[in-house]
mmCIF file of C-alpha atoms in Angstrom:
data_model
loop_
_atom_site.group_PDB
_atom_site.id
_atom_site.type_symbol
_atom_site.label_atom_id
_atom_site.label_comp_id
_atom_site.label_asym_id
_atom_site.label_seq_id
_atom_site.Cartn_x
_atom_site.Cartn_y
_atom_site.Cartn_z
ATOM 1 C CA MET X 1 0.033 -0.021 0.007
ATOM 2 C CA VAL X 2 1.487 3.378 -0.839
ATOM 3 C CA GLN X 3 1.552 5.788 1.997
ATOM 4 C CA LYS X 4 0.322 9.378 1.474
ATOM 5 C CA ASN X 5 2.888 11.913 2.019
ATOM 6 C CA LYS X 6 1.944 13.743 5.230
ATOM 7 C CA GLY X 7 4.341 16.736 4.699
ATOM 8 C CA PRO X 8 6.703 18.219 7.233
ATOM 9 C CA PRO X 9 5.810 18.083 10.928
ATOM 10 C CA PRO X 10 3.994 21.312 12.071
ATOM 11 C CA ARG X 11 6.426 23.782 13.384
ATOM 12 C CA ALA X 12 6.135 24.881 17.110
ATOM 13 C CA ALA X 13 4.514 28.306 17.543
ATOM 14 C CA PRO X 14 7.018 30.767 18.376
ATOM 15 C CA GLU X 15 7.232 32.033 21.970
ATOM 16 C CA PRO X 16 5.762 35.594 22.176
ATOM 17 C CA ALA X 17 8.514 38.200 22.239
ATOM 18 C CA ALA X 18 9.093 39.907 25.594
ATOM 19 C CA PRO X 19 7.649 43.345 25.577
ATOM 20 C CA LYS X 20 10.104 46.080 24.716
ATOM 21 C CA ARG X 21 10.755 48.484 27.608
ATOM 22 C CA ARG X 22 10.117 52.005 26.679
ATOM 23 C CA GLY X 23 12.804 54.212 27.910
ATOM 24 C CA ARG X 24 11.993 57.782 29.012
ATOM 25 C CA PRO X 25 13.182 60.424 26.489
ATOM 26 C CA ARG X 26 16.191 62.585 27.769
ATOM 27 C CA ALA X 27 13.782 65.549 28.356
ATOM 28 C CA TYR X 28 11.951 63.538 30.804
ATOM 29 C CA GLN X 29 14.921 63.480 33.147
ATOM 30 C CA PRO X 30 14.017 65.837 35.853
ATOM 31 C CA GLU X 31 17.008 68.145 35.896
ATOM 32 C CA ILE X 32 17.002 68.491 32.159
ATOM 33 C CA ALA X 33 13.310 69.301 31.938
ATOM 34 C CA LEU X 34 13.723 71.694 34.833
ATOM 35 C CA GLY X 35 16.610 73.490 32.958
ATOM 36 C CA LYS X 36 14.471 73.874 29.903
ATOM 37 C CA ALA X 37 11.601 75.362 31.806
ATOM 38 C CA LEU X 38 14.043 77.515 33.517
ATOM 39 C CA ASP X 39 15.172 78.941 30.164
ATOM 40 C CA LEU X 40 11.578 79.534 29.013
ATOM 41 C CA PHE X 41 10.575 81.310 32.243
ATOM 42 C CA ARG X 42 13.645 83.299 32.402
ATOM 43 C CA LYS X 43 13.181 84.544 28.688
ATOM 44 C CA ASP X 44 9.287 85.161 28.681
ATOM 45 C CA GLY X 45 8.482 85.541 32.442
ATOM 46 C CA PHE X 46 5.639 83.821 34.287
ATOM 47 C CA ALA X 47 2.482 85.151 32.812
ATOM 48 C CA ALA X 48 3.615 84.871 29.029
ATOM 49 C CA THR X 49 4.716 81.273 29.445
ATOM 50 C CA SER X 50 1.727 78.872 28.827
ATOM 51 C CA LEU X 51 1.658 75.181 29.782
ATOM 52 C CA ASP X 52 1.710 74.575 26.047
ATOM 53 C CA ASP X 53 4.854 76.305 25.970
ATOM 54 C CA LEU X 54 6.372 74.427 28.814
ATOM 55 C CA SER X 55 5.207 71.274 27.305
ATOM 56 C CA ALA X 56 6.845 71.818 24.103
ATOM 57 C CA ALA X 57 9.999 73.042 25.579
ATOM 58 C CA THR X 58 10.468 70.211 27.900
ATOM 59 C CA GLY X 59 9.041 67.416 25.674
ATOM 60 C CA MET X 60 6.652 66.485 28.459
ATOM 61 C CA ASN X 61 2.779 66.410 28.169
ATOM 62 C CA ARG X 62 0.710 68.302 30.894
ATOM 63 C CA PRO X 63 0.014 65.305 32.997
ATOM 64 C CA SER X 64 3.800 64.508 33.089
ATOM 65 C CA LEU X 65 4.529 68.088 33.891
ATOM 66 C CA TYR X 66 2.049 67.924 36.847
ATOM 67 C CA GLY X 67 3.309 64.724 37.958
ATOM 68 C CA ALA X 68 6.919 65.745 37.971
ATOM 69 C CA PHE X 69 6.732 69.339 39.181
ATOM 70 C CA GLY X 70 3.265 70.359 40.096
ATOM 71 C CA ASP X 71 1.239 73.242 38.670
ATOM 72 C CA LYS X 72 2.783 76.088 36.533
ATOM 73 C CA ARG X 73 3.477 78.225 39.790
ATOM 74 C CA GLU X 74 5.193 75.285 41.449
ATOM 75 C CA LEU X 75 7.368 74.807 38.365
ATOM 76 C CA TYR X 76 8.238 78.486 38.294
ATOM 77 C CA LEU X 77 9.396 78.403 41.890
ATOM 78 C CA LYS X 78 11.427 75.169 41.216
ATOM 79 C CA SER X 79 12.999 77.014 38.270
ATOM 80 C CA TYR X 80 13.780 80.120 40.256
ATOM 81 C CA ALA X 81 15.346 77.988 43.004
ATOM 82 C CA ARG X 82 17.372 76.045 40.376
ATOM 83 C CA TYR X 83 18.631 79.616 38.840
ATOM 84 C CA ARG X 84 19.693 80.849 42.306
ATOM 85 C CA ALA X 85 21.497 77.526 43.183
ATOM 86 C CA ASP X 86 23.293 77.736 39.720
ATOM 87 C CA ALA X 87 24.358 81.370 40.159
ATOM 88 C CA ARG X 88 25.520 80.663 43.843
ATOM 89 C CA THR X 89 27.647 77.718 42.493
ATOM 90 C CA ALA X 90 29.167 79.949 39.691
ATOM 91 C CA MET X 91 30.181 82.549 42.238
ATOM 92 C CA ILE X 92 30.734 80.938 45.531
ATOM 93 C CA ASP X 93 34.516 80.248 45.036
ATOM 94 C CA ILE X 94 35.287 83.894 44.212
ATOM 95 C CA PHE X 95 33.278 85.086 47.182
ATOM 96 C CA ARG X 96 35.246 82.657 49.441
ATOM 97 C CA ASP X 97 39.004 82.931 47.991
ATOM 98 C CA GLU X 98 41.131 85.610 49.625
ATOM 99 C CA LEU X 99 41.645 87.913 46.803
ATOM 100 C CA PRO X 100 42.549 91.735 46.670
ATOM 101 C CA ILE X 101 39.085 93.348 46.639
ATOM 102 C CA ARG X 102 39.330 95.083 43.163
ATOM 103 C CA GLU X 103 40.320 91.656 41.664
ATOM 104 C CA ARG X 104 37.435 89.969 43.444
ATOM 105 C CA LEU X 105 34.907 92.511 42.387
ATOM 106 C CA ASP X 106 36.157 92.367 38.662
ATOM 107 C CA ARG X 107 35.800 88.481 38.832
ATOM 108 C CA ILE X 108 32.476 88.621 40.378
ATOM 109 C CA TYR X 109 31.215 91.051 37.774
ATOM 110 C CA ALA X 110 32.716 89.054 34.924
ATOM 111 C CA VAL X 111 30.926 85.834 36.037
ATOM 112 C CA ALA X 112 27.615 87.785 36.363
ATOM 113 C CA LEU X 113 27.891 89.229 32.766
ATOM 114 C CA ASP X 114 28.524 85.717 31.462
ATOM 115 C CA ILE X 115 25.366 84.676 33.148
ATOM 116 C CA TYR X 116 23.375 87.642 32.021
ATOM 117 C CA LEU X 117 24.516 87.633 28.382
ATOM 118 C CA SER X 118 23.988 84.157 27.853
ATOM 119 C CA GLY X 119 21.026 82.677 25.715
ATOM 120 C CA ASP X 120 20.602 81.420 22.272
ATOM 121 C CA ALA X 121 17.937 84.078 21.358
ATOM 122 C CA GLY X 122 19.755 86.856 23.094
ATOM 123 C CA PRO X 123 20.816 87.998 26.477
ATOM 124 C CA ARG X 124 18.522 86.588 29.158
ATOM 125 C CA GLY X 125 19.538 88.923 31.928
ATOM 126 C CA CYS X 126 18.704 87.903 35.531
ATOM 127 C CA PHE X 127 15.773 85.820 36.634
ATOM 128 C CA THR X 128 15.525 87.865 39.885
ATOM 129 C CA VAL X 129 15.509 91.274 38.194
ATOM 130 C CA ILE X 130 13.742 90.438 35.021
ATOM 131 C CA THR X 131 10.817 88.371 36.060
ATOM 132 C CA ALA X 132 10.751 87.213 39.782
ATOM 133 C CA ALA X 133 10.772 90.852 40.982
ATOM 134 C CA SER X 134 7.655 91.503 38.898
ATOM 135 C CA GLU X 135 5.930 88.562 40.327
ATOM 136 C CA ALA X 136 6.978 89.466 43.949
ATOM 137 C CA ILE X 137 4.464 92.071 43.771
ATOM 138 C CA SER X 138 1.462 89.779 44.279
ATOM 139 C CA ASP X 139 3.040 86.392 45.341
ATOM 140 C CA PRO X 140 4.315 86.381 48.879
ATOM 141 C CA GLU X 141 6.410 83.193 48.428
ATOM 142 C CA ILE X 142 8.193 84.611 45.457
ATOM 143 C CA ARG X 143 8.618 87.983 47.188
ATOM 144 C CA ALA X 144 10.298 86.183 50.051
ATOM 145 C CA MET X 145 12.696 84.296 47.762
ATOM 146 C CA VAL X 146 13.563 87.541 45.989
ATOM 147 C CA LEU X 147 14.283 89.522 49.366
ATOM 148 C CA GLU X 148 16.129 86.507 50.578
ATOM 149 C CA GLY X 149 18.397 86.534 47.280
ATOM 150 C CA PHE X 150 19.044 90.260 47.838
ATOM 151 C CA SER X 151 19.826 89.806 51.325
ATOM 152 C CA GLU X 152 22.219 86.923 50.601
ATOM 153 C CA LEU X 153 24.076 89.037 48.013
ATOM 154 C CA ASP X 154 24.376 91.994 50.317
ATOM 155 C CA LYS X 155 25.813 89.869 52.981
ATOM 156 C CA ALA X 156 28.361 88.122 50.715
ATOM 157 C CA PHE X 157 29.511 91.575 49.347
ATOM 158 C CA ALA X 158 29.702 92.881 52.990
ATOM 159 C CA ALA X 159 31.899 90.193 54.001
ATOM 160 C CA CYS X 160 34.192 91.017 51.069
ATOM 161 C CA PHE X 161 34.435 94.653 52.061
ATOM 162 C CA ARG X 162 34.884 93.970 55.700
ATOM 163 C CA LEU X 163 37.918 91.684 54.927
ATOM 164 C CA ALA X 164 39.254 94.415 52.546
ATOM 165 C CA LYS X 165 38.862 96.924 55.267
ATOM 166 C CA GLU X 166 40.952 94.718 57.773
ATOM 167 C CA ASN X 167 43.551 94.297 55.154
ATOM 168 C CA GLY X 168 43.894 98.100 54.751
ATOM 169 C CA GLU X 169 42.639 98.182 51.187
ATOM 170 C CA LEU X 170 39.833 100.506 52.286
ATOM 171 C CA PRO X 171 40.031 103.639 54.515
ATOM 172 C CA ALA X 172 38.862 103.498 58.135
ATOM 173 C CA SER X 173 35.578 105.307 57.229
ATOM 174 C CA ALA X 174 34.588 102.893 54.794
ATOM 175 C CA ASP X 175 31.072 101.302 55.541
ATOM 176 C CA PRO X 176 31.035 97.683 54.316
ATOM 177 C CA GLN X 177 27.320 97.613 54.460
ATOM 178 C CA VAL X 178 26.718 100.653 52.313
ATOM 179 C CA LEU X 179 29.408 99.445 49.779
ATOM 180 C CA ALA X 180 27.666 96.018 49.795
ATOM 181 C CA GLN X 181 24.499 97.605 48.669
ATOM 182 C CA LEU X 182 26.311 99.750 46.038
ATOM 183 C CA ALA X 183 27.840 96.401 44.686
ATOM 184 C CA SER X 184 24.525 94.691 44.582
ATOM 185 C CA ALA X 185 23.058 97.760 42.760
ATOM 186 C CA THR X 186 25.726 97.425 40.063
ATOM 187 C CA ILE X 187 24.723 93.858 39.748
ATOM 188 C CA HIS X 188 21.119 94.543 39.204
ATOM 189 C CA THR X 189 21.753 97.459 36.749
ATOM 190 C CA ILE X 190 24.049 95.462 34.449
ATOM 191 C CA ALA X 191 21.491 92.541 34.589
ATOM 192 C CA ILE X 192 18.853 94.956 33.320
ATOM 193 C CA ARG X 193 21.104 96.598 30.666
ATOM 194 C CA ALA X 194 22.299 93.236 29.471
ATOM 195 C CA ARG X 195 18.551 92.182 28.679
ATOM 196 C CA ALA X 196 18.305 95.292 26.772
ATOM 197 C CA ARG X 197 21.168 94.292 24.678
ATOM 198 C CA VAL X 198 23.694 96.819 25.826
ATOM 199 C CA PRO X 199 27.053 95.692 24.518
ATOM 200 C CA ARG X 200 29.328 93.781 26.865
ATOM 201 C CA LYS X 201 32.184 96.526 26.382
ATOM 202 C CA GLU X 202 29.761 99.189 27.634
ATOM 203 C CA LEU X 203 28.757 97.016 30.642
ATOM 204 C CA GLU X 204 32.333 96.457 31.369
ATOM 205 C CA ALA X 205 32.825 100.136 31.462
ATOM 206 C CA ILE X 206 30.029 100.608 34.050
ATOM 207 C CA VAL X 207 31.575 97.897 36.149
ATOM 208 C CA ALA X 208 34.959 99.577 36.037
ATOM 209 C CA GLY X 209 33.461 102.935 36.980
ATOM 210 C CA ALA X 210 31.440 101.454 39.941
ATOM 211 C CA ILE X 211 34.612 99.535 41.301
ATOM 212 C CA ASP X 212 36.439 102.743 41.198
ATOM 213 C CA VAL X 213 33.927 104.580 43.247
ATOM 214 C CA MET X 214 33.715 101.700 45.770
ATOM 215 C CA VAL X 215 37.400 101.047 45.942
ATOM 216 C CA PRO X 216 39.291 104.045 44.635
ATOM 217 C CA PRO X 217 42.530 103.062 42.862
ATOM 218 C CA GLN X 218 45.601 103.436 45.218
ATOM 219 C CA ARG X 219 48.060 106.148 44.016
#
């Protein structure tokens, strides 16, 4: 009897592939997303920055933004805190190092100008002066952060001037607190002018003149 060809044995069904894990995009890393939100708030301010703008800048949809940072105001507060922390890190060694007072001031203002003149779309100025100070009018928490920042800067400058006075770089009549306020005021004015696109050379001339007023060159 001729046997019928039964054909090849049936193949075993393939095992289902393990589901692929979806890695979170780079923008979802909290510090990177916060940095992008910071750039946007610093450029456009609080009121002019929408949740859609923040979503586009960070690559995160609204639910993800809320989950990671809270509402728009909370994200703004976190962005401002990040800005202050970054600025503090950029300057802390200059304030701590023992340097001649004129050299110290020159280096502090040089770093400040680097910060204020940065930005792909143009100089961004200072977060505190350009945007947070405006929000401080109606928001007590932002106002407290702004005042704390002013006080912190005044105290840091005052410590520099006290040391300079002790080292004989300033006359006995010099008032470190008053000089500190003048130094802080210079920081604020170059921040505003930087945002208005005043050229760096002109800002450096303002700084040089301010340093000569605070610490007259020794003859």
